[in-house]
PDB file of C-alpha atoms in Angstrom:
ATOM      1  CA  MET K 192       0.174  -0.002   0.207  1.00 63.00           C
ATOM      2  CA  SER K 193       1.419   3.905  -1.365  1.00 76.00           C
ATOM      3  CA  ASP K 194       0.271   6.973   0.807  1.00 88.00           C
ATOM      4  CA  ARG K 195       0.133   8.458  -2.540  1.00 90.00           C
ATOM      5  CA  PRO K 196      -2.316  10.978  -1.351  1.00 88.00           C
ATOM      6  CA  GLU K 197      -5.761  10.926  -3.914  1.00 93.00           C
ATOM      7  CA  LYS K 198      -5.237  14.044  -6.123  1.00 95.00           C
ATOM      8  CA  VAL K 199      -8.636  16.821  -4.374  1.00 95.00           C
ATOM      9  CA  GLU K 200      -5.891  16.347  -1.390  1.00 95.00           C
ATOM     10  CA  TYR K 201      -1.635  17.158  -2.913  1.00 97.00           C
ATOM     11  CA  TYR K 202      -3.636  19.741  -4.467  1.00 98.00           C
ATOM     12  CA  LEU K 203      -5.178  21.512  -1.680  1.00 97.00           C
ATOM     13  CA  SER K 204      -1.668  20.652  -0.243  1.00 97.00           C
ATOM     14  CA  ILE K 205      -0.159  22.304  -2.497  1.00 98.00           C
ATOM     15  CA  ALA K 206      -2.859  25.158  -2.055  1.00 98.00           C
ATOM     16  CA  LYS K 207      -1.723  25.069   1.931  1.00 97.00           C
ATOM     17  CA  GLU K 208       2.217  25.280   0.909  1.00 98.00           C
ATOM     18  CA  VAL K 209       0.834  29.025  -1.182  1.00 98.00           C
ATOM     19  CA  SER K 210      -0.622  29.834   2.515  1.00 97.00           C
ATOM     20  CA  LYS K 211       2.368  30.202   3.795  1.00 96.00           C
ATOM     21  CA  ARG K 212       2.615  33.551   1.674  1.00 95.00           C
ATOM     22  CA  SER K 213      -0.137  34.628   3.066  1.00 95.00           C
ATOM     23  CA  THR K 214       1.486  38.502   5.469  1.00 93.00           C
ATOM     24  CA  CYS K 215      -2.923  38.860   7.051  1.00 90.00           C
ATOM     25  CA  LEU K 216      -1.818  37.758  10.444  1.00 88.00           C
ATOM     26  CA  ARG K 217      -5.666  36.236  10.910  1.00 86.00           C
ATOM     27  CA  ARG K 218      -6.043  34.013   8.308  1.00 90.00           C
ATOM     28  CA  ARG K 219      -3.660  32.892   6.068  1.00 94.00           C
ATOM     29  CA  PHE K 220      -5.622  31.384   2.325  1.00 96.00           C
ATOM     30  CA  GLY K 221      -4.234  30.055   0.332  1.00 98.00           C
ATOM     31  CA  ALA K 222      -5.625  28.932  -3.650  1.00 98.00           C
ATOM     32  CA  VAL K 223      -4.551  26.795  -6.571  1.00 98.00           C
ATOM     33  CA  ILE K 224      -5.833  26.754 -10.281  1.00 98.00           C
ATOM     34  CA  LEU K 225      -6.192  23.505 -12.110  1.00 98.00           C
ATOM     35  CA  LYS K 226      -6.802  23.060 -15.803  1.00 96.00           C
ATOM     36  CA  ASN K 227      -6.965  20.007 -17.235  1.00 94.00           C
ATOM     37  CA  ASP K 228      -5.061  18.414 -14.051  1.00 94.00           C
ATOM     38  CA  GLN K 229      -2.993  20.287 -14.519  1.00 96.00           C
ATOM     39  CA  ILE K 230      -1.832  23.900 -12.354  1.00 97.00           C
ATOM     40  CA  ILE K 231      -2.189  27.171 -14.231  1.00 97.00           C
ATOM     41  CA  SER K 232      -2.272  30.027 -10.969  1.00 98.00           C
ATOM     42  CA  THR K 233      -1.789  30.002  -7.814  1.00 98.00           C
ATOM     43  CA  GLY K 234      -2.580  32.695  -5.254  1.00 98.00           C
ATOM     44  CA  TYR K 235      -2.437  33.544  -1.629  1.00 97.00           C
ATOM     45  CA  VAL K 236      -4.450  36.887   0.777  1.00 95.00           C
ATOM     46  CA  GLY K 237      -2.088  40.179   0.420  1.00 93.00           C
ATOM     47  CA  ALA K 238      -2.276  43.830   0.505  1.00 88.00           C
ATOM     48  CA  PRO K 239      -1.179  44.707  -3.117  1.00 88.00           C
ATOM     49  CA  ARG K 240       1.351  44.856  -5.001  1.00 89.00           C
ATOM     50  CA  SER K 241       4.760  47.153  -3.766  1.00 89.00           C
ATOM     51  CA  VAL K 242       2.004  48.330  -0.720  1.00 88.00           C
ATOM     52  CA  PRO K 243       2.472  47.498   2.400  1.00 86.00           C
ATOM     53  CA  ASN K 244       1.151  44.702   4.165  1.00 87.00           C
ATOM     54  CA  CYS K 245       0.232  43.990   8.163  1.00 86.00           C
ATOM     55  CA  VAL K 246       2.283  41.882   8.905  1.00 88.00           C
ATOM     56  CA  ASP K 247       5.709  44.739   7.511  1.00 88.00           C
ATOM     57  CA  ARG K 248       3.054  46.925   9.211  1.00 88.00           C
ATOM     58  CA  GLY K 249       2.895  44.770  12.844  1.00 87.00           C
ATOM     59  CA  LYS K 250      -1.498  45.818  12.818  1.00 84.00           C
ATOM     60  CA  CYS K 251      -4.876  44.951  11.276  1.00 83.00           C
ATOM     61  CA  LEU K 252      -7.608  48.057  11.525  1.00 83.00           C
ATOM     62  CA  ARG K 253      -9.999  44.728  11.123  1.00 82.00           C
ATOM     63  CA  GLU K 254      -8.458  42.613  14.855  1.00 81.00           C
ATOM     64  CA  GLU K 255      -8.606  46.428  16.436  1.00 83.00           C
ATOM     65  CA  MET K 256     -11.576  46.828  15.448  1.00 85.00           C
ATOM     66  CA  LYS K 257     -12.750  43.603  16.508  1.00 85.00           C
ATOM     67  CA  VAL K 258     -14.499  43.069  13.115  1.00 84.00           C
ATOM     68  CA  PRO K 259     -16.079  39.669  13.087  1.00 83.00           C
ATOM     69  CA  PRO K 260     -14.630  37.363   9.628  1.00 74.00           C
ATOM     70  CA  GLY K 261     -16.569  38.368   7.279  1.00 73.00           C
ATOM     71  CA  GLU K 262     -17.221  41.551   7.653  1.00 79.00           C
ATOM     72  CA  ARG K 263     -16.486  44.927   6.246  1.00 81.00           C
ATOM     73  CA  TYR K 264     -14.142  43.434   4.272  1.00 78.00           C
ATOM     74  CA  GLU K 265     -13.603  46.847   2.775  1.00 79.00           C
ATOM     75  CA  LEU K 266     -11.515  47.628   5.717  1.00 79.00           C
ATOM     76  CA  CYS K 267      -8.755  44.746   4.429  1.00 81.00           C
ATOM     77  CA  ARG K 268      -6.008  45.498   3.182  1.00 81.00           C
ATOM     78  CA  SER K 269      -4.728  42.022   1.573  1.00 86.00           C
ATOM     79  CA  VAL K 270      -7.045  40.974  -1.784  1.00 92.00           C
ATOM     80  CA  HIS K 271      -8.361  36.926  -0.989  1.00 94.00           C
ATOM     81  CA  ALA K 272      -6.138  33.908  -2.692  1.00 97.00           C
ATOM     82  CA  GLU K 273      -9.026  33.105  -4.280  1.00 97.00           C
ATOM     83  CA  MET K 274      -8.583  36.824  -6.147  1.00 96.00           C
ATOM     84  CA  ASN K 275      -4.787  36.803  -6.361  1.00 97.00           C
ATOM     85  CA  ALA K 276      -4.791  33.528  -8.309  1.00 98.00           C
ATOM     86  CA  ILE K 277      -7.623  34.655 -10.731  1.00 97.00           C
ATOM     87  CA  ILE K 278      -5.514  37.832 -11.254  1.00 97.00           C
ATOM     88  CA  ASN K 279      -1.829  35.823 -11.250  1.00 97.00           C
ATOM     89  CA  ALA K 280      -3.909  33.584 -14.806  1.00 97.00           C
ATOM     90  CA  ALA K 281      -5.313  37.039 -16.516  1.00 96.00           C
ATOM     91  CA  ARG K 282      -1.740  39.225 -15.310  1.00 95.00           C
ATOM     92  CA  ALA K 283      -0.252  35.808 -17.452  1.00 96.00           C
ATOM     93  CA  GLY K 284      -3.326  35.501 -20.189  1.00 96.00           C
ATOM     94  CA  VAL K 285      -4.027  31.471 -18.805  1.00 95.00           C
ATOM     95  CA  SER K 286      -7.798  30.592 -19.574  1.00 96.00           C
ATOM     96  CA  LEU K 287      -9.320  29.442 -16.944  1.00 96.00           C
ATOM     97  CA  LEU K 288     -13.200  28.164 -18.753  1.00 96.00           C
ATOM     98  CA  GLY K 289     -13.698  25.402 -17.133  1.00 97.00           C
ATOM     99  CA  GLY K 290     -11.049  25.021 -13.784  1.00 97.00           C
ATOM    100  CA  THR K 291     -10.677  24.248  -9.837  1.00 98.00           C
ATOM    101  CA  LEU K 292     -10.467  26.686  -7.842  1.00 98.00           C
ATOM    102  CA  TYR K 293      -8.821  24.596  -4.778  1.00 98.00           C
ATOM    103  CA  LEU K 294      -8.936  26.472  -0.870  1.00 98.00           C
ATOM    104  CA  TYR K 295      -7.239  25.847   1.887  1.00 97.00           C
ATOM    105  CA  GLY K 296      -7.403  28.253   5.410  1.00 96.00           C
ATOM    106  CA  GLU K 297      -5.691  28.456   9.018  1.00 96.00           C
ATOM    107  CA  ASN K 298      -5.986  30.509  11.305  1.00 93.00           C
ATOM    108  CA  VAL K 299      -2.296  32.491  12.357  1.00 91.00           C
ATOM    109  CA  LYS K 300      -3.563  31.806  16.553  1.00 91.00           C
ATOM    110  CA  ASP K 301      -3.079  28.099  16.340  1.00 95.00           C
ATOM    111  CA  ASP K 302      -2.793  27.341  13.074  1.00 94.00           C
ATOM    112  CA  SER K 303      -6.226  25.562  13.311  1.00 94.00           C
ATOM    113  CA  VAL K 304      -7.658  24.796   9.544  1.00 95.00           C
ATOM    114  CA  ALA K 305     -10.158  27.641   9.182  1.00 93.00           C
ATOM    115  CA  GLU K 306     -13.321  27.610   8.047  1.00 83.00           C
ATOM    116  CA  ALA K 307     -12.527  28.336   4.888  1.00 84.00           C
ATOM    117  CA  ARG K 308     -15.516  29.224   2.197  1.00 85.00           C
ATOM    118  CA  PRO K 309     -15.519  32.109  -0.849  1.00 90.00           C
ATOM    119  CA  CYS K 310     -16.399  34.637   0.792  1.00 87.00           C
ATOM    120  CA  LYS K 311     -19.230  37.662  -1.499  1.00 85.00           C
ATOM    121  CA  MET K 312     -17.329  39.136  -3.321  1.00 88.00           C
ATOM    122  CA  CYS K 313     -14.655  36.169  -4.953  1.00 92.00           C
ATOM    123  CA  LYS K 314     -18.091  33.708  -5.145  1.00 93.00           C
ATOM    124  CA  LYS K 315     -19.089  36.429  -8.222  1.00 92.00           C
ATOM    125  CA  MET K 316     -15.442  36.568  -9.882  1.00 94.00           C
ATOM    126  CA  VAL K 317     -15.664  33.236  -9.917  1.00 96.00           C
ATOM    127  CA  ILE K 318     -18.150  33.297 -11.350  1.00 95.00           C
ATOM    128  CA  ASN K 319     -17.038  35.614 -14.381  1.00 94.00           C
ATOM    129  CA  ALA K 320     -13.635  34.180 -14.338  1.00 96.00           C
ATOM    130  CA  GLY K 321     -15.234  31.235 -15.603  1.00 96.00           C
ATOM    131  CA  LEU K 322     -13.979  28.382 -13.414  1.00 97.00           C
ATOM    132  CA  LYS K 323     -16.456  24.935 -12.684  1.00 97.00           C
ATOM    133  CA  GLU K 324     -15.375  24.424  -8.997  1.00 97.00           C
ATOM    134  CA  VAL K 325     -14.631  24.939  -6.149  1.00 98.00           C
ATOM    135  CA  ILE K 326     -12.997  22.894  -3.816  1.00 97.00           C
ATOM    136  CA  VAL K 327     -11.622  23.632   0.366  1.00 97.00           C
ATOM    137  CA  LYS K 328     -10.013  22.228   3.113  1.00 96.00           C
ATOM    138  CA  THR K 329     -12.953  22.515   5.836  1.00 94.00           C
ATOM    139  CA  PRO K 330     -11.286  20.981   9.629  1.00 93.00           C
ATOM    140  CA  ASP K 331     -13.729  18.074   8.992  1.00 93.00           C
ATOM    141  CA  GLY K 332     -12.637  17.181   5.294  1.00 93.00           C
ATOM    142  CA  LYS K 333     -14.087  19.158   2.079  1.00 95.00           C
ATOM    143  CA  LYS K 334     -16.709  20.247   0.753  1.00 95.00           C
ATOM    144  CA  VAL K 335     -17.169  21.129  -3.540  1.00 96.00           C
ATOM    145  CA  TYR K 336     -18.837  23.928  -4.110  1.00 95.00           C
ATOM    146  CA  ASN K 337     -20.680  23.510  -8.231  1.00 94.00           C
ATOM    147  CA  ILE K 338     -21.216  26.931  -9.524  1.00 93.00           C
ATOM    148  CA  ASP K 339     -23.572  26.260 -11.418  1.00 91.00           C
ATOM    149  CA  ASP K 340     -25.107  25.828  -7.644  1.00 89.00           C
ATOM    150  CA  TRP K 341     -24.289  29.418  -7.091  1.00 88.00           C
ATOM    151  CA  ILE K 342     -25.591  31.083  -9.658  1.00 87.00           C
ATOM    152  CA  LYS K 343     -28.644  29.243  -9.485  1.00 83.00           C
ATOM    153  CA  GLU K 344     -29.173  30.299  -5.893  1.00 78.00           C
ATOM    154  CA  ASP K 345     -29.590  34.000  -7.323  1.00 69.00           C
ATOM    155  CA  ASN K 346     -30.299  33.944 -10.971  1.00 63.00           C
ATOM    156  CA  GLY K 347     -30.104  38.079 -10.180  1.00 56.00           C
ATOM    157  CA  VAL K 348     -33.659  38.702  -8.291  1.00 50.00           C
ATOM    158  CA  TYR K 349     -34.019  42.108  -7.106  1.00 41.00           C
ATOM    159  CA  THR K 350     -35.576  41.992  -3.667  1.00 47.00           C
ATOM    160  CA  GLU K 351     -36.816  44.191  -0.899  1.00 46.00           C
ATOM    161  CA  LYS K 352     -33.451  44.370   0.452  1.00 49.00           C
ATOM    162  CA  GLY K 353     -31.888  43.704  -2.834  1.00 46.00           C
ATOM    163  CA  LEU K 354     -30.072  41.846  -4.759  1.00 47.00           C
ATOM    164  CA  LYS K 355     -30.847  37.880  -3.637  1.00 49.00           C
ATOM    165  CA  GLY K 356     -27.656  36.178  -1.619  1.00 49.00           C
ATOM    166  CA  TYR K 357     -25.854  39.740  -2.013  1.00 45.00           C
TER     167      TYR K 357
END
């Protein structure tokens, strides 16, 4: 019997390695995008190119303000791992149509696996990039998101509270 990991675990472990470059003081996330079983892009949480990041500055505005996870992203200096992977592919002129994004996250305080799930902004980018699925590491295993399901959940119907799902 071999210790050879299955492909999903293999790609999630690469995303974990990519996450080590993250510059966020709260969470480290890494993303790997594959197409036709070939890695075509990676990304991690970090400030835009040439902009000081939280690790180097030694502070996080969202942390100082005690902003809960998933809220007030406009205060954050960082670009999410999913976004950076998509942007890096675009910079290289690589099509993502039909690809799969693997996402790994962990909490900085204790290195535990974070509940990785794309935020609303990342979901929009993933949809527009033409990816077919997102596979995330979870504390108890993994979860697969089918992008068509995201589109079906919110087919652009406006409600009294705004765009449904947003």
